[in-house]
Amino acid sequence: MEDCLFCRIVNKEVATDIVEERPTAIAFRDINPQAPVHILVVPKEHIPSIKDLDKEKCDILADIFSLINDIAVSEGISQTGYRVVVNTGEEAGQDVDHLHFHMLGGRFMRWPPG
Ligand code: 5GP
Ligand code: ZN
């Protein structure tokens, strides 16, 4: 998807602060952080949203959550807590149509979110 921002980040066509890269997924710092730790974890494959997930994508999701667990430890938020958010669709505020998992941590968070 040449017009997809996160595909361009995956392909290193757009510079970004990469936290960690694995064969199927990549993690980078959000350009507009909403918490002291705000990292986006995305599959390298162009998957538009949760709605496009099926059983065949299970391995990618396992890789993503393994990466999230490791990053939580390396960022020092594994014990204090953090939030993983996937905005899906317009009303939820999904701006980039390439599946991404927001990792937010390093501050106290309220519930429900706005
Ligand atoms: P969404 O609103 O789709 O759930 O989240 C998209 C996220 O991508 C936003 O938090 C936004 O700040 C982030 N973002 C948008 N453009 C860029 C960019 O060029 N680089 C990085 N690192 N993050 C971006
Ligand atoms: Zn994409």
Coordinates of C-alpha atoms and ligand atoms in Angstrom, one line a residue:
M1 CA 0.0 0.0 0.0
E2 CA 2.1 2.9 -1.2
D3 CA -0.2 5.6 0.1
C4 CA -0.4 4.1 3.6
L5 CA 1.7 6.1 6.2
F6 CA 2.4 3.1 8.4
C7 CA 3.4 0.9 5.3
R8 CA 5.8 3.7 4.5
I9 CA 7.2 3.7 8.0
V10 CA 7.6 -0.2 7.8
N11 CA 9.4 0.3 4.5
K12 CA 11.7 3.0 6.0
E13 CA 10.4 5.6 3.5
V14 CA 9.3 7.8 6.4
A15 CA 11.7 8.3 9.3
T16 CA 10.5 7.6 12.8
D17 CA 11.8 6.7 16.2
I18 CA 11.8 2.9 16.0
V19 CA 11.8 1.1 19.4
E20 CA 12.1 -2.5 18.2
E21 CA 11.7 -4.5 15.0
R22 CA 10.7 -8.1 14.5
P23 CA 10.1 -10.2 11.4
T24 CA 6.4 -9.5 11.4
A25 CA 5.9 -6.4 13.4
I26 CA 7.5 -3.1 14.2
A27 CA 7.2 -0.7 17.1
F28 CA 7.9 3.1 17.0
R29 CA 7.2 6.1 19.2
D30 CA 4.0 8.1 18.4
I31 CA 4.7 11.5 16.9
N32 CA 2.2 13.1 19.2
P33 CA 2.6 11.2 22.5
Q34 CA -0.4 11.2 24.9
A35 CA 1.6 9.7 27.8
P36 CA 5.3 9.5 28.9
V37 CA 5.4 6.2 27.0
H38 CA 3.3 6.2 23.8
I39 CA 4.4 3.5 21.3
L40 CA 2.6 2.2 18.3
V41 CA 3.0 -1.5 17.5
V42 CA 2.0 -2.4 14.0
P43 CA 2.1 -5.5 11.8
K44 CA 4.4 -5.2 8.8
E45 CA 1.6 -6.6 6.7
H46 CA -1.0 -4.0 5.6
I47 CA -4.0 -5.0 7.7
P48 CA -6.5 -2.1 7.7
S49 CA -8.2 -2.7 11.0
I50 CA -9.5 -5.3 13.6
K51 CA -12.3 -6.0 11.1
D52 CA -9.8 -7.6 8.8
L53 CA -8.5 -10.1 11.3
D54 CA -9.2 -13.8 11.0
K55 CA -7.7 -17.1 12.2
E56 CA -4.9 -16.9 9.6
K57 CA -3.6 -13.8 11.3
C58 CA -3.3 -15.5 14.7
D59 CA 0.5 -15.8 14.4
I60 CA 1.0 -12.1 13.7
L61 CA -1.2 -11.2 16.7
A62 CA 0.8 -13.5 18.9
D63 CA 4.0 -11.8 17.7
I64 CA 2.5 -8.4 18.4
F65 CA 1.5 -9.2 22.0
S66 CA 4.9 -10.8 22.6
L67 CA 6.5 -7.6 21.4
I68 CA 4.2 -5.5 23.5
N69 CA 5.1 -7.6 26.6
D70 CA 8.8 -7.2 25.9
I71 CA 8.6 -3.4 25.3
A72 CA 6.6 -3.0 28.5
V73 CA 9.5 -4.5 30.4
S74 CA 12.2 -2.5 28.5
E75 CA 10.2 0.8 28.9
G76 CA 9.8 0.1 32.7
I77 CA 6.0 0.1 32.7
S78 CA 5.4 -3.6 33.0
Q79 CA 4.9 -3.5 36.8
T80 CA 3.2 0.0 37.1
G81 CA 0.7 -0.8 34.3
Y82 CA -0.1 0.4 30.8
R83 CA -3.0 0.5 28.4
V84 CA -3.2 -1.1 25.0
V85 CA -5.7 0.6 22.7
V86 CA -6.8 -0.2 19.2
N87 CA -9.1 2.5 17.7
T88 CA -11.4 0.9 15.2
G89 CA -13.4 3.0 12.8
E90 CA -14.4 6.7 12.6
E91 CA -16.3 7.1 15.9
A92 CA -13.4 5.5 17.8
G93 CA -10.9 7.9 16.2
Q94 CA -9.0 5.6 13.9
D95 CA -7.1 8.1 11.7
V96 CA -4.6 5.7 10.1
D97 CA -6.1 2.7 8.3
H98 CA -3.3 0.3 9.1
L99 CA -3.9 -1.8 12.2
H100 CA -1.9 -0.4 15.2
F101 CA -1.8 -1.0 18.9
H102 CA -1.2 2.0 21.0
M103 CA 0.9 1.3 24.1
L104 CA 0.3 4.0 26.7
G105 CA 2.0 4.2 30.0
G106 CA 4.1 6.1 32.5
R107 CA 1.2 8.0 34.1
F108 CA -2.1 7.3 35.9
M109 CA -5.1 6.8 33.6
R110 CA -8.7 7.3 34.1
W111 CA -11.6 5.1 33.0
P112 CA -13.7 5.4 30.9
P113 CA -11.6 7.1 28.2
G114 CA -13.1 10.2 26.5
Ligands
5GP1 P1 -5.2 6.5 15.4 O1 -5.9 7.8 15.7 O2 -5.4 6.0 14.0 O3 -5.7 5.4 16.4 O4 -3.7 6.7 15.7 C1 -2.8 7.1 14.8 C2 -1.6 7.6 15.6 O5 -0.5 7.8 14.7 C3 -1.8 8.9 16.3 O6 -1.6 8.7 17.7 C4 -0.8 9.8 15.7 O7 -0.2 10.7 16.6 C5 0.3 8.9 15.1 N1 1.0 9.4 13.9 C6 0.4 10.0 12.9 N2 1.4 10.3 12.0 C7 2.5 9.8 12.5 C8 3.9 9.8 12.0 O8 4.2 10.3 10.9 N3 4.8 9.2 12.7 C9 4.5 8.7 14.0 N4 5.5 8.1 14.6 N5 3.3 8.6 14.4 C10 2.3 9.2 13.7
ZN2 ZN -0.4 0.0 5.6

